[in-house]
Amino acid sequence: MATVHVNGQAVDIGTEKLNLIEAADRGGVFIPHYCWHPALTVVASCRMCLVEVGDTQPDGSVKMQPRVVPACQTPAKDGTVVVTNSERAKYAQAQTLESLLINHPLDCPVCDKAGECQLQDYTHKFGRAESRMIDEKFAPPNKPNIGAQIELFTDRCIMCTRCVRFTREISGTAELLVNHRGEHAEIDIFPGQPCDNKLAGNVVDLCPVGALCSKDFLYKQRVWYLKSHDSVCADCSTGCSVHVDENKDILYRLRPRENPLAQGHFMCDEGRFGFHYVNSKERILRPQLRRDGKLIPATWEDVLPALRRDIAQAVKQDGSAVVAVLSPFLTCEEGYLLARYFKSLSGEVRLALGPVPTVGEDDTYPKDRHGKPVEPVKFTIRAEKCPNRRGVEEVLRHFQGEVIGFDDVVRLSGEGRLKAVYAAAGYPPRPGGWVSAEQAAALAKTPLLVVQDILPSPASALAKYVVPAVSFAEKEGTFVNHAGLAQGLRRAVKPPAECHTDGQVFLDLMERRGLVHAPTIRAELARDVPFFAPLASGTIDALGVMLK
Amino acid sequence: MPIKTEDVKWIETPKLGVLDHLYLPAILEGLKTTVFGHMLTPNITVQYPEVQAKMPPNYRGVHRLNRDEEGRVKCVACYMCSTACPAHCIDIVAAPSPWPDREKYPETFVLDELRCIYCGMCEEACPVDAIELTTLHVLTGLSREEMMFDKEKLLSVFDQTVKDGTDPIRTSAGRLGPASEQPKQAPVPGQPGAQP
Amino acid sequence: MPEYEPVLLRRVGRPNSQSIDTYRADGGYRALEKAVAQLTPEQVVDQVKASGLRGRGGAGFPTGLKWTFLPKNHPGPIYLAVNGDESEPCTFNNRVLLEEDPHQFLEGVILAAYATRAWVAYIYLRYEYGRCYRTLEKAVAEAYAQGLLGRDILGKGFHLDVHLARGAGAYICGEETGLLESLEGKRAWPRVKPPFPAVEGAFRKPTVVNNIETLACVTHIIDRGVDWFKSMGVPPDPKNPRDPGSYGPKLYNISGHVNKPGTVELPLGVTVRELIDKYGGGVWKGRKAKGAIPGGISMGIMTEAEFDTPLDFNGPGKVGCLGLGTGAVTVFDEQTSIADVLYNITRFFSHESCGQCTPCREGTGWMMKMADRIRRGDGRLEDLKILEEIGNAIGIMPGTTICGLADGAGWPVKNAIKKFRPEFESLIRAGTKSTSLQLVSAH
Amino acid sequence: MDRSLLITILTIVGFMAVSQGIIAYLILLERKIAAWVQDRIGPNRVGPLGLLQPIADGLKFLFKEEVFPTNVDRLLFVLAPSIAMITALLAAAVVPFGPTSVPPSTEYQFVIAPGTDIGILFTFAVGSLAVYGIILGGWASNNKYSFLGALRSSAQLISYEIPMGLSVVGVVLYAGSLNLERIVQQQVEGGWNVVFQPLAFLLFLTAVFAECNRLPFDLPEAEQELVGGYHTEYSAMKFALFFLGEYMHMITTSLMLTVVFWGGWYFPGISTPTSHVAVKFIVFIAKVVAFIVFYMLIRWTIPRFRFDQLMSMAWKVLIPLAIANLVCVMVVREFELSHWLLPPLSIALIVGAGVVSFRWPAAPQRRMPASLEPVAR
């Protein structure tokens, strides 16, 4: 058991190997830092985390070191004494901040980072009010094409080299480098080799100032307008924990949320920039039903009773000819409600798993210079491009023991053996789509085809009923990732005016009263399905719950 | 923030004399002020609309968007004004600027003059002195849409005020703050500070 | 004091001094043979330790002590890195040694490798030292040919390979860990210490880094014995408990405004005035000296009045300089504007700062900007205050940087302002340009 | 038909008509004076110099909707403004509005009811009824503010009746009559009462300000605190009636001041008993107008009293002084001392009051909490 004294307060750090920044953090003392990042190597070059350090001698006295030392590089040992608020430490930090601002342009008004900029924050908290520098600042030209998604505002860089180390240590692609020397040092790329790896977007998050900016988000919003919601990325089965940033119900960006159980600190660009369909103008905005061969917009008041009636009729004719397709983009709760609805109509109704989009192999990082993966793996982009196959499968297994594939549904439908298909899709737009034109034509042979989806697809064009679905950012629920980690989705934006969340639609189909409330349903799910038993309380904390 | 003790000014009740206790002298004094101090002095009211009032230069009226020397909009779309605005009447859409000497410019800039409370916070917040409140105070319109001033309209207010010579004066330091002035000397290519 | 007989430079100027044959004829490789035959590596280390040899690269760290820092019984490999990146301005003593007598140095390398049980020695040479490189290349080939390098040296079962590496053209490559980074083919960004190179150096293996002149001295310590070595120099200063004494010969460079610039070998402890007047032929054009840089510009500045300071490891510290440094004395005469000196110094360090640590990267640049402004006559009195403050605040001594470059950058600035403040103040008050700029505008 | 009855009816009609018209223009005058005092111009849009403004106002009052809030007592709600108006008018019945002569006289008397021997009593009695209208109005409105206004009004009017009555008793004693014509006549013979009883005049003046609800004593309506007080819920013609009542009150009290203290139509050197009746009339009216203007000027000069100040002034200052004044007059009359003794006595009383007030032990001060005691000044 090791005890560290942080500003006179004893902090027990157990047996963990921590540096002083982490140890002080345990004691509630924040030590400012730029170059240090828990996932990257220590270079101790920004000199922002300078503190006074001492050791407790065997006789109990404290021997302070004669100079300030960087906290990031100093391991916390039993008896280490850290002083962050002494005149000397504060002076060293203020001096570093003044230095950083020597060549940093004060263009905060036009800088996208303003508001979440660590240089701003630390200067406010630890720095001087005014710079004494009166000479001209060195302002190298911007590099707008340092990456397809990244722009480098060279003059704002404070040379923490987090981005360089990221590309070398996490992605392994090593596109970024430091060029020139001294105050002329700048981040650069090799000519013609932009930073376009699949994790490149992370350097924007890593950048403590506004030097590396995401072109996707550039100038779209000032960050202080954004409201952040904890959620889960729905783009692959890694299930990265993310912050969903929105303003006035428009989704502006996703940022990775540190979660050691899920993905660590980072997320891939596919997920990061793949959310734009949520704001799409193409979305299915209201329920539609087919009358005289044409799909016409309708109200929920019309559609829901008709839907209930038609499905009940089909079940009455032949329960086994009714199929509900549960896409792996449904939350566990939604899958559970839909399964329960159909199973309550008849035990013979069949439940199928929607198509599971899979692209290539799992993509692991870091890579070596030949693009081959290197051990140890620090980040994985999964081939399975859906967030909740495991969760939905577990629900299906519970209700009918086996999982019917989507191809079987298409085949049965093409053979004209089905009376009704309810396809709860909710797929984001990805190349190829979730259903091809042929598959859609086969599905359309079923007299009652209900398609619930976010965007129009060949299947929705042929469906008898089209029901709007909502995206991951608009609903609450649980996703279970590839490893069995159940994470909670929080609603970040309101769905379009006439869209009901999928869970609400299922609830209404069941004629259960009230609004859908994820924790309640989750508790029910945990009671009914043993796999989800750890979720019995209905709540999931920010890191999620590991299901076995 | 609590008020500091040294900032508190204590005022004591003045000691009244015998005459003061009679009240009558005070009443007469008051009447003197009423009659000779105000009633018989010239009026300062202006007969609007026959006579147009000349507003003091720091009057806060209709906004304008300033142009720089090259006639481009000075605004850099930093949203400081819309952030500072207590009435949430400024709506900006930023975009990468088409000019090399700055990074950002307002693609659209819409100010709802009906919603505005003319507090001047936008002017205070602007880091480049792009938005200013002019002395124009006659603001009428027949529809709400008409009162949504867009970028062109706000720039035209600038043109008009410049033509009329009714530039607002905002600070004792001069017409504009130091931040708004571009560096005077042309940057030498290749030298530090040269713009890309 | 009797006329000193040079040891390190004894073969300089002799015909064909670079060849192994003449070297052997002059008694070369005698020490190596003696050591390999009679001494264990530990005994070699002990001898060097006992001699009180301190690193000639600038910091003056006891060489024997450094060697003992290596982990005991390490499975290897252990590396010996030789710091030949002599880039301190006005310093050229290594060059003389390499160009004129490479085998003397090479013998030191082999001895050091023997003592430290290193398998491989990397000689990291400043890129600009092309001639040194070629001489050394030839010398190494000769040594290999005679079995002094390679496998089973002198039949005693110890191996050593020597690789020459040419530098990357930066001052920072001369910093111990910067050199190692550069050796590994990376950007010469000094490493965070700990771990020290003796534990984790080149290619993450234990590494000893020594200066060329130091290793040349090792040859003679083994050859002539500890007592000979200790007979020269200055004993420890009783007033300075941290001074272990300065023993042995030292190469001094004299440059700047003197009549006869060059390199001389003298026992440690000669005074600056003696160097200038006796060996440098006095200040040029009959002028008086204004000051001098005692040992490379990172050591600070001495005024004329301080010229009687002895140049040993302890001496310059007594007048506020950082240390002995490389022993390269650069003199500037009374007509030199101190603002020019300051600008030159700050410009050098701002150009050479590696850009890793914020205080040094930005501080050196800022100092240059201020020095430039003062030089152009636009200085402010508060600039002096800021310069002094930065000089004090950057470097490993206050703890704000990784390597010592910033200390070296701050020291001369502090010295200049402290020792020449009246001149700065009158210059700033008058708002006049410095001498050099006046000359430029006059032409 | 009796000729005198005809004259009386004509006088009534004339007085009513003219006074209403005058009131309308008094409102304009008040607005103009307010504007001038505030460096403005005042109403000038309707007609030349805004002279048609009263007509516009009147028309507006007439055409506005008669609002009856839901919970009012409808009967009293309508009755209240009428009472306010009627009492004000009734009070004017015995007050001269022009030159008069001592009854019995054959000359035309500028009074509606000439020769009323209880003239002053009548005026006071009827004038005091005005509070009835206000209280009823405040009560009937069923509104907190109105009710508070009404309560204040009742307390205020009852308090100020006493010093008003007492201050006039001195004059009445001196003149030996309650008949206003006689009081005028007495002043024609013996000089203006204001000269002999300045204290009584001041007391009366103060009291009538309170009686008329004029600033600085307009607490019953206090816009800032009570949103108009008793007339908060009133609009249109009913409101106008309150307004008319108030202005009628003002006119009546101005007439009273002129008649009782300032010698009515008499002005030494200009308007003597032998002067032409027109001269007398003009002098009389000039005095009245001067008082009305004085009312208006005071409105923009002195801020409103606090209610406790108002009450303490009535009970602690005005009433004792009025009694003292009365005693002085009684003493002079009883012992038939020279009436030139009265002015010094009166002034001595005023000064005495000031000295007493100055010397009086200060009312208990509200102490600051110790923590807020000034530390360094």
Short mmCIF file of N, CA, C and O in Angstrom, two decimals, chain B residues 78-125:
data_model
loop_
_atom_site.label_atom_id
_atom_site.label_comp_id
_atom_site.label_asym_id
_atom_site.label_seq_id
_atom_site.Cartn_x
_atom_site.Cartn_y
_atom_site.Cartn_z
N CYS B 78 -17.21 34.61 -35.41
CA CYS B 78 -16.72 33.95 -34.21
C CYS B 78 -17.86 33.65 -33.24
O CYS B 78 -17.65 32.97 -32.25
N TYR B 79 -19.02 34.15 -33.48
CA TYR B 79 -20.20 33.89 -32.65
C TYR B 79 -20.12 34.57 -31.28
O TYR B 79 -20.92 34.27 -30.41
N MET B 80 -19.16 35.45 -31.10
CA MET B 80 -19.08 36.09 -29.78
C MET B 80 -20.34 36.92 -29.54
O MET B 80 -20.88 36.96 -28.45
N CYS B 81 -20.78 37.62 -30.60
CA CYS B 81 -21.96 38.48 -30.42
C CYS B 81 -23.17 37.63 -30.11
O CYS B 81 -23.94 37.94 -29.21
N SER B 82 -23.33 36.54 -30.87
CA SER B 82 -24.53 35.76 -30.63
C SER B 82 -24.44 35.05 -29.28
O SER B 82 -25.46 34.78 -28.66
N THR B 83 -23.22 34.80 -28.82
CA THR B 83 -23.08 34.21 -27.50
C THR B 83 -23.40 35.23 -26.42
O THR B 83 -24.05 34.93 -25.42
N ALA B 84 -22.94 36.45 -26.65
CA ALA B 84 -23.16 37.48 -25.64
C ALA B 84 -24.60 37.97 -25.64
O ALA B 84 -25.07 38.50 -24.64
N CYS B 85 -25.28 37.80 -26.76
CA CYS B 85 -26.60 38.41 -26.92
C CYS B 85 -27.58 37.85 -25.90
O CYS B 85 -27.83 36.65 -25.87
N PRO B 86 -28.14 38.69 -25.06
CA PRO B 86 -29.10 38.18 -24.07
C PRO B 86 -30.45 37.84 -24.70
O PRO B 86 -31.24 37.12 -24.10
N ALA B 87 -30.70 38.36 -25.87
CA ALA B 87 -32.01 38.12 -26.50
C ALA B 87 -31.95 37.04 -27.55
O ALA B 87 -32.96 36.73 -28.17
N HIS B 88 -30.78 36.48 -27.77
CA HIS B 88 -30.59 35.44 -28.78
C HIS B 88 -31.13 35.86 -30.13
O HIS B 88 -31.90 35.14 -30.75
N CYS B 89 -30.73 37.03 -30.57
CA CYS B 89 -31.31 37.53 -31.81
C CYS B 89 -30.35 37.42 -32.98
O CYS B 89 -30.68 37.83 -34.08
N ILE B 90 -29.14 36.94 -32.75
CA ILE B 90 -28.16 36.88 -33.85
C ILE B 90 -27.97 35.43 -34.27
O ILE B 90 -27.75 34.56 -33.45
N ASP B 91 -28.09 35.22 -35.57
CA ASP B 91 -27.93 33.87 -36.09
C ASP B 91 -26.87 33.90 -37.18
O ASP B 91 -27.01 34.60 -38.17
N ILE B 92 -25.80 33.15 -36.96
CA ILE B 92 -24.67 33.17 -37.89
C ILE B 92 -24.45 31.77 -38.44
O ILE B 92 -24.60 30.79 -37.71
N VAL B 93 -24.14 31.68 -39.70
CA VAL B 93 -23.64 30.42 -40.24
C VAL B 93 -22.24 30.70 -40.75
O VAL B 93 -22.04 31.55 -41.62
N ALA B 94 -21.25 30.02 -40.16
CA ALA B 94 -19.86 30.28 -40.51
C ALA B 94 -19.42 29.37 -41.64
O ALA B 94 -20.01 28.31 -41.84
N ALA B 95 -18.42 29.82 -42.35
CA ALA B 95 -17.86 29.01 -43.42
C ALA B 95 -16.40 29.39 -43.58
O ALA B 95 -16.00 30.47 -43.17
N PRO B 96 -15.60 28.50 -44.14
CA PRO B 96 -14.22 28.87 -44.44
C PRO B 96 -14.20 30.08 -45.35
O PRO B 96 -14.98 30.16 -46.30
N SER B 97 -13.33 31.03 -45.04
CA SER B 97 -13.41 32.28 -45.77
C SER B 97 -12.79 32.13 -47.15
O SER B 97 -11.82 31.38 -47.34
N PRO B 98 -13.32 32.84 -48.12
CA PRO B 98 -12.75 32.77 -49.46
C PRO B 98 -11.48 33.60 -49.59
O PRO B 98 -10.84 33.59 -50.62
N TRP B 99 -11.13 34.35 -48.55
CA TRP B 99 -9.97 35.23 -48.62
C TRP B 99 -8.82 34.62 -47.86
O TRP B 99 -9.00 33.97 -46.83
N PRO B 100 -7.62 34.87 -48.31
CA PRO B 100 -6.47 34.19 -47.68
C PRO B 100 -6.10 34.75 -46.31
O PRO B 100 -5.45 34.08 -45.54
N ASP B 101 -6.51 35.97 -46.00
CA ASP B 101 -5.98 36.56 -44.78
C ASP B 101 -6.83 36.24 -43.55
O ASP B 101 -6.57 36.77 -42.48
N ARG B 102 -7.80 35.44 -43.68
CA ARG B 102 -8.55 35.02 -42.49
C ARG B 102 -9.13 33.63 -42.73
O ARG B 102 -9.16 33.15 -43.87
N GLU B 103 -9.54 33.02 -41.64
CA GLU B 103 -9.92 31.63 -41.76
C GLU B 103 -11.42 31.43 -41.90
O GLU B 103 -11.89 30.49 -42.48
N LYS B 104 -12.16 32.36 -41.35
CA LYS B 104 -13.58 32.12 -41.18
C LYS B 104 -14.34 33.36 -41.58
O LYS B 104 -13.85 34.47 -41.37
N TYR B 105 -15.48 33.21 -42.15
CA TYR B 105 -16.31 34.39 -42.41
C TYR B 105 -17.76 33.97 -42.30
O TYR B 105 -18.09 32.78 -42.31
N PRO B 106 -18.65 34.92 -42.15
CA PRO B 106 -20.05 34.54 -42.00
C PRO B 106 -20.69 34.28 -43.37
O PRO B 106 -20.72 35.18 -44.21
N GLU B 107 -21.17 33.09 -43.55
CA GLU B 107 -21.88 32.80 -44.79
C GLU B 107 -23.23 33.52 -44.75
O GLU B 107 -23.64 34.16 -45.70
N THR B 108 -23.90 33.40 -43.64
CA THR B 108 -25.10 34.23 -43.43
C THR B 108 -24.98 34.86 -42.06
O THR B 108 -24.33 34.31 -41.16
N PHE B 109 -25.60 36.00 -41.93
CA PHE B 109 -25.57 36.72 -40.65
C PHE B 109 -26.93 37.37 -40.54
O PHE B 109 -27.23 38.31 -41.28
N VAL B 110 -27.77 36.85 -39.69
CA VAL B 110 -29.13 37.37 -39.61
C VAL B 110 -29.36 37.90 -38.20
O VAL B 110 -29.07 37.22 -37.22
N LEU B 111 -29.84 39.12 -38.14
CA LEU B 111 -30.08 39.75 -36.85
C LEU B 111 -31.56 40.13 -36.78
O LEU B 111 -32.06 40.82 -37.67
N ASP B 112 -32.23 39.64 -35.79
CA ASP B 112 -33.65 39.92 -35.65
C ASP B 112 -33.81 41.22 -34.89
O ASP B 112 -33.69 41.27 -33.66
N GLU B 113 -34.08 42.29 -35.62
CA GLU B 113 -34.16 43.61 -34.99
C GLU B 113 -35.36 43.74 -34.06
O GLU B 113 -35.41 44.63 -33.23
N LEU B 114 -36.31 42.85 -34.26
CA LEU B 114 -37.48 42.92 -33.37
C LEU B 114 -37.17 42.28 -32.03
O LEU B 114 -37.70 42.68 -31.01
N ARG B 115 -36.33 41.29 -32.07
CA ARG B 115 -36.01 40.58 -30.85
C ARG B 115 -34.94 41.30 -30.04
O ARG B 115 -34.84 41.15 -28.84
N CYS B 116 -34.14 42.06 -30.77
CA CYS B 116 -33.00 42.76 -30.15
C CYS B 116 -33.49 43.72 -29.08
O CYS B 116 -34.54 44.36 -29.21
N ILE B 117 -32.70 43.80 -28.00
CA ILE B 117 -33.05 44.77 -26.96
C ILE B 117 -32.09 45.95 -26.95
O ILE B 117 -32.09 46.76 -26.04
N TYR B 118 -31.23 46.02 -27.95
CA TYR B 118 -30.33 47.16 -28.13
C TYR B 118 -29.49 47.42 -26.89
O TYR B 118 -29.35 48.54 -26.43
N CYS B 119 -28.94 46.35 -26.36
CA CYS B 119 -28.12 46.51 -25.16
C CYS B 119 -26.68 46.80 -25.51
O CYS B 119 -25.91 47.27 -24.68
N GLY B 120 -26.28 46.50 -26.76
CA GLY B 120 -24.91 46.78 -27.17
C GLY B 120 -23.89 45.73 -26.76
O GLY B 120 -22.70 45.93 -26.92
N MET B 121 -24.37 44.62 -26.24
CA MET B 121 -23.43 43.56 -25.82
C MET B 121 -22.68 43.00 -27.02
O MET B 121 -21.52 42.62 -26.90
N CYS B 122 -23.34 42.91 -28.17
CA CYS B 122 -22.70 42.34 -29.34
C CYS B 122 -21.49 43.18 -29.72
O CYS B 122 -20.43 42.68 -30.06
N GLU B 123 -21.71 44.47 -29.64
CA GLU B 123 -20.66 45.41 -29.98
C GLU B 123 -19.48 45.24 -29.01
O GLU B 123 -18.31 45.24 -29.40
N GLU B 124 -19.80 45.07 -27.74
CA GLU B 124 -18.76 44.89 -26.73
C GLU B 124 -18.01 43.59 -26.98
O GLU B 124 -16.80 43.51 -26.77
N ALA B 125 -18.74 42.57 -27.38
CA ALA B 125 -18.14 41.25 -27.49
C ALA B 125 -17.28 41.12 -28.74
O ALA B 125 -16.37 40.33 -28.77
#
